[in-house]
Amino acid sequence: MSHDLDEVRVFDLNRQWGWFVGLGAVFLLFGLIAFGNLFAATIASVYVFGLLIGIAGIAFLGHAFQVRGWQNVTFWALSGGLYTMAGLLAFINPTLASSIITLLMAVSFMAAGGFRIWFGLQLRPGPGWQLIALSGAVTALIGLIIAFSWPASGLWLLGLILAVDLTVQGAMMVLFGLGLRPVLPMDGD
């Protein structure tokens, strides 16, 4: 029975193949534009981050007045205040915000890589422990590269990540859409 549903879903997707190709082409275009100016793409991503975290901060502040008990009010009000200030910082000084975010990413990569190395070593002598440790070493190395190129990397790294993501997502959507395209019969069929 579920096989019939799968065929219906694929048929519905087949009819929409052009939308996937079109949206993928738009993503590809935006990715190429972002590659063309990594600094502008970084600033744009910081503005989106600032908007989202600012909205979350305002929601936390609103929630602070809905809870009972001074400890709960204090927690939600402080959280909301910090989120709102971070959102404002992103708009007031986006280069500083991108630099802070980049440094936090470097620290996160180093910590995650170190944890994976430690975890891989804990799995010795089991199969594949070397691959886990190696992936941790690569992640930690990426974090070190970002950290040693900081603060300059704060001006382009977020834009590079955005550009790569948009380009890969766009290419995959185009390929997916083309794969869904109905095959036209040949003249002799």
mmCIF file of C-alpha atoms in Angstrom:
data_model
loop_
_atom_site.group_PDB
_atom_site.id
_atom_site.type_symbol
_atom_site.label_atom_id
_atom_site.label_comp_id
_atom_site.label_asym_id
_atom_site.label_seq_id
_atom_site.Cartn_x
_atom_site.Cartn_y
_atom_site.Cartn_z
ATOM 1 C CA MET A 1 0.000 0.000 0.000
ATOM 2 C CA SER A 2 2.761 2.463 0.877
ATOM 3 C CA HIS A 3 4.341 1.659 -2.502
ATOM 4 C CA ASP A 4 1.275 3.180 -4.212
ATOM 5 C CA LEU A 5 1.618 6.313 -2.072
ATOM 6 C CA ASP A 6 5.297 6.599 -3.024
ATOM 7 C CA GLU A 7 4.347 6.482 -6.710
ATOM 8 C CA VAL A 8 1.742 9.225 -6.181
ATOM 9 C CA ARG A 9 4.287 11.421 -4.365
ATOM 10 C CA VAL A 10 6.893 10.931 -7.089
ATOM 11 C CA PHE A 11 4.258 11.670 -9.751
ATOM 12 C CA ASP A 12 3.342 14.916 -7.941
ATOM 13 C CA LEU A 13 7.027 15.858 -7.797
ATOM 14 C CA ASN A 14 7.469 14.970 -11.479
ATOM 15 C CA ARG A 15 4.815 17.513 -12.387
ATOM 16 C CA GLN A 16 6.724 20.192 -10.447
ATOM 17 C CA TRP A 17 10.199 19.513 -11.827
ATOM 18 C CA GLY A 18 10.441 22.980 -13.386
ATOM 19 C CA TRP A 19 9.979 24.664 -10.016
ATOM 20 C CA PHE A 20 12.939 22.749 -8.607
ATOM 21 C CA VAL A 21 15.086 23.732 -11.572
ATOM 22 C CA GLY A 22 13.993 27.373 -11.378
ATOM 23 C CA LEU A 23 14.496 27.679 -7.626
ATOM 24 C CA GLY A 24 17.837 25.906 -7.924
ATOM 25 C CA ALA A 25 18.907 28.369 -10.610
ATOM 26 C CA VAL A 26 17.984 31.283 -8.320
ATOM 27 C CA PHE A 27 20.011 29.733 -5.465
ATOM 28 C CA LEU A 28 22.924 29.222 -7.839
ATOM 29 C CA LEU A 29 22.718 32.855 -8.937
ATOM 30 C CA PHE A 30 22.659 34.087 -5.331
ATOM 31 C CA GLY A 31 25.574 31.784 -4.496
ATOM 32 C CA LEU A 32 27.621 33.198 -7.365
ATOM 33 C CA ILE A 33 26.757 36.744 -6.290
ATOM 34 C CA ALA A 34 27.852 35.877 -2.751
ATOM 35 C CA PHE A 35 31.132 34.445 -4.096
ATOM 36 C CA GLY A 36 31.597 37.722 -5.957
ATOM 37 C CA ASN A 37 31.588 39.737 -2.716
ATOM 38 C CA LEU A 38 32.206 37.640 0.385
ATOM 39 C CA PHE A 39 32.257 40.717 2.623
ATOM 40 C CA ALA A 40 28.775 41.816 1.513
ATOM 41 C CA ALA A 41 27.524 38.238 1.911
ATOM 42 C CA THR A 42 28.996 38.148 5.434
ATOM 43 C CA ILE A 43 27.262 41.393 6.367
ATOM 44 C CA ALA A 44 23.980 40.148 4.884
ATOM 45 C CA SER A 45 24.189 36.936 6.926
ATOM 46 C CA VAL A 46 24.925 38.965 10.082
ATOM 47 C CA TYR A 47 21.856 41.122 9.423
ATOM 48 C CA VAL A 48 19.674 38.006 9.083
ATOM 49 C CA PHE A 49 21.189 36.617 12.291
ATOM 50 C CA GLY A 50 20.621 39.948 14.044
ATOM 51 C CA LEU A 51 17.012 40.113 12.909
ATOM 52 C CA LEU A 52 16.247 36.577 14.077
ATOM 53 C CA ILE A 53 17.971 36.868 17.440
ATOM 54 C CA GLY A 54 16.407 40.314 17.977
ATOM 55 C CA ILE A 55 12.923 38.899 17.362
ATOM 56 C CA ALA A 56 13.689 36.059 19.776
ATOM 57 C CA GLY A 57 14.856 38.600 22.376
ATOM 58 C CA ILE A 58 11.664 40.606 22.085
ATOM 59 C CA ALA A 59 9.646 37.396 22.422
ATOM 60 C CA PHE A 60 11.609 36.474 25.571
ATOM 61 C CA LEU A 61 10.973 39.937 27.015
ATOM 62 C CA GLY A 62 7.271 39.608 26.284
ATOM 63 C CA HIS A 63 7.247 36.171 27.867
ATOM 64 C CA ALA A 64 8.966 37.532 30.988
ATOM 65 C CA PHE A 65 5.807 39.440 31.850
ATOM 66 C CA GLN A 66 3.644 36.343 31.430
ATOM 67 C CA VAL A 67 5.423 34.071 33.933
ATOM 68 C CA ARG A 68 4.938 33.987 37.676
ATOM 69 C CA GLY A 69 7.644 34.307 40.285
ATOM 70 C CA TRP A 70 10.529 36.770 40.319
ATOM 71 C CA GLN A 71 13.124 34.088 39.488
ATOM 72 C CA ASN A 72 11.303 33.156 36.291
ATOM 73 C CA VAL A 73 10.745 36.784 35.360
ATOM 74 C CA THR A 74 14.425 37.537 35.967
ATOM 75 C CA PHE A 75 15.600 34.602 33.848
ATOM 76 C CA TRP A 76 13.362 35.423 30.887
ATOM 77 C CA ALA A 77 14.008 39.170 31.123
ATOM 78 C CA LEU A 78 17.796 38.678 31.238
ATOM 79 C CA SER A 79 17.665 36.203 28.362
ATOM 80 C CA GLY A 80 15.495 38.546 26.342
ATOM 81 C CA GLY A 81 17.716 41.507 27.115
ATOM 82 C CA LEU A 82 20.869 39.672 26.046
ATOM 83 C CA TYR A 83 19.274 38.378 22.845
ATOM 84 C CA THR A 84 17.918 41.826 22.003
ATOM 85 C CA MET A 85 21.317 43.443 22.633
ATOM 86 C CA ALA A 86 23.014 40.841 20.416
ATOM 87 C CA GLY A 87 20.486 41.572 17.667
ATOM 88 C CA LEU A 88 21.066 45.305 17.993
ATOM 89 C CA LEU A 89 24.844 44.790 17.935
ATOM 90 C CA ALA A 90 24.498 42.933 14.649
ATOM 91 C CA PHE A 91 22.798 45.986 13.118
ATOM 92 C CA ILE A 92 24.870 48.680 14.815
ATOM 93 C CA ASN A 93 28.260 47.098 14.107
ATOM 94 C CA PRO A 94 27.922 44.112 11.758
ATOM 95 C CA THR A 95 31.687 43.760 11.254
ATOM 96 C CA LEU A 96 32.221 43.392 15.015
ATOM 97 C CA ALA A 97 29.330 40.924 15.182
ATOM 98 C CA SER A 98 30.765 38.865 12.296
ATOM 99 C CA SER A 99 34.152 38.883 13.992
ATOM 100 C CA ILE A 100 32.626 37.615 17.256
ATOM 101 C CA ILE A 101 30.601 34.940 15.457
ATOM 102 C CA THR A 102 33.706 33.829 13.532
ATOM 103 C CA LEU A 103 35.751 33.548 16.727
ATOM 104 C CA LEU A 104 32.975 31.511 18.357
ATOM 105 C CA MET A 105 32.934 29.252 15.287
ATOM 106 C CA ALA A 106 36.704 28.747 15.557
ATOM 107 C CA VAL A 107 36.414 27.820 19.228
ATOM 108 C CA SER A 108 33.473 25.506 18.476
ATOM 109 C CA PHE A 109 35.388 23.737 15.691
ATOM 110 C CA MET A 110 38.420 23.271 17.934
ATOM 111 C CA ALA A 111 36.286 21.951 20.803
ATOM 112 C CA ALA A 112 34.253 19.628 18.566
ATOM 113 C CA GLY A 113 37.435 18.381 16.881
ATOM 114 C CA GLY A 114 39.139 17.789 20.202
ATOM 115 C CA PHE A 115 36.104 15.888 21.471
ATOM 116 C CA ARG A 116 36.036 13.714 18.331
ATOM 117 C CA ILE A 117 39.752 12.957 18.663
ATOM 118 C CA TRP A 118 39.222 11.976 22.297
ATOM 119 C CA PHE A 119 36.183 9.856 21.368
ATOM 120 C CA GLY A 120 38.079 8.129 18.557
ATOM 121 C CA LEU A 121 40.919 7.294 20.932
ATOM 122 C CA GLN A 122 38.398 5.866 23.410
ATOM 123 C CA LEU A 123 37.203 3.455 20.720
ATOM 124 C CA ARG A 124 40.669 1.906 20.240
ATOM 125 C CA PRO A 125 41.317 -0.834 19.184
ATOM 126 C CA GLY A 126 37.884 -1.138 17.573
ATOM 127 C CA PRO A 127 37.401 -0.774 13.839
ATOM 128 C CA GLY A 128 37.218 2.734 12.435
ATOM 129 C CA TRP A 129 38.545 4.608 15.454
ATOM 130 C CA GLN A 130 41.207 6.165 13.255
ATOM 131 C CA LEU A 131 38.578 7.696 10.946
ATOM 132 C CA ILE A 132 36.740 9.297 13.844
ATOM 133 C CA ALA A 133 40.002 10.653 15.276
ATOM 134 C CA LEU A 134 41.049 11.871 11.813
ATOM 135 C CA SER A 135 37.746 13.680 11.292
ATOM 136 C CA GLY A 136 38.259 15.324 14.661
ATOM 137 C CA ALA A 137 41.765 16.372 13.709
ATOM 138 C CA VAL A 138 40.503 17.927 10.465
ATOM 139 C CA THR A 139 37.743 19.788 12.312
ATOM 140 C CA ALA A 140 40.186 21.026 14.965
ATOM 141 C CA LEU A 141 42.622 22.097 12.231
ATOM 142 C CA ILE A 142 39.865 24.097 10.512
ATOM 143 C CA GLY A 143 39.171 25.772 13.845
ATOM 144 C CA LEU A 144 42.862 26.593 14.285
ATOM 145 C CA ILE A 145 43.115 28.010 10.762
ATOM 146 C CA ILE A 146 40.095 30.223 11.402
ATOM 147 C CA ALA A 147 41.464 31.297 14.799
ATOM 148 C CA PHE A 148 44.936 32.126 13.466
ATOM 149 C CA SER A 149 43.476 34.154 10.604
ATOM 150 C CA TRP A 150 41.137 35.990 12.995
ATOM 151 C CA PRO A 151 40.023 38.816 13.062
ATOM 152 C CA ALA A 152 40.490 39.137 9.278
ATOM 153 C CA SER A 153 38.553 35.891 8.719
ATOM 154 C CA GLY A 154 35.559 37.562 10.346
ATOM 155 C CA LEU A 155 35.216 39.724 7.252
ATOM 156 C CA TRP A 156 34.774 36.873 4.759
ATOM 157 C CA LEU A 157 34.189 33.475 6.426
ATOM 158 C CA LEU A 158 30.436 33.747 7.016
ATOM 159 C CA GLY A 159 30.009 34.975 3.436
ATOM 160 C CA LEU A 160 32.051 32.044 2.134
ATOM 161 C CA ILE A 161 29.922 29.564 4.076
ATOM 162 C CA LEU A 162 26.763 31.224 2.748
ATOM 163 C CA ALA A 163 28.096 31.233 -0.830
ATOM 164 C CA VAL A 164 29.088 27.559 -0.698
ATOM 165 C CA ASP A 165 25.745 26.569 0.833
ATOM 166 C CA LEU A 166 23.692 28.503 -1.726
ATOM 167 C CA THR A 167 25.746 27.168 -4.638
ATOM 168 C CA VAL A 168 25.626 23.529 -3.527
ATOM 169 C CA GLN A 169 21.927 23.748 -2.630
ATOM 170 C CA GLY A 170 21.168 25.375 -5.991
ATOM 171 C CA ALA A 171 23.145 22.822 -7.986
ATOM 172 C CA MET A 172 21.490 19.919 -6.175
ATOM 173 C CA MET A 173 18.015 21.376 -6.717
ATOM 174 C CA VAL A 174 18.690 21.833 -10.434
ATOM 175 C CA LEU A 175 19.973 18.256 -10.727
ATOM 176 C CA PHE A 176 17.051 16.932 -8.670
ATOM 177 C CA GLY A 177 14.551 18.810 -10.838
ATOM 178 C CA LEU A 178 16.174 17.606 -14.047
ATOM 179 C CA GLY A 179 16.041 14.063 -12.688
ATOM 180 C CA LEU A 180 12.293 14.449 -12.084
ATOM 181 C CA ARG A 181 11.669 15.742 -15.601
ATOM 182 C CA PRO A 182 9.484 13.343 -17.539
ATOM 183 C CA VAL A 183 11.330 11.579 -20.300
ATOM 184 C CA LEU A 184 9.846 12.495 -23.665
ATOM 185 C CA PRO A 185 9.215 9.604 -26.050
ATOM 186 C CA MET A 186 11.406 9.377 -29.133
ATOM 187 C CA ASP A 187 9.780 9.953 -32.546
ATOM 188 C CA GLY A 188 9.887 6.235 -33.403
ATOM 189 C CA ASP A 189 8.160 5.112 -30.153
#
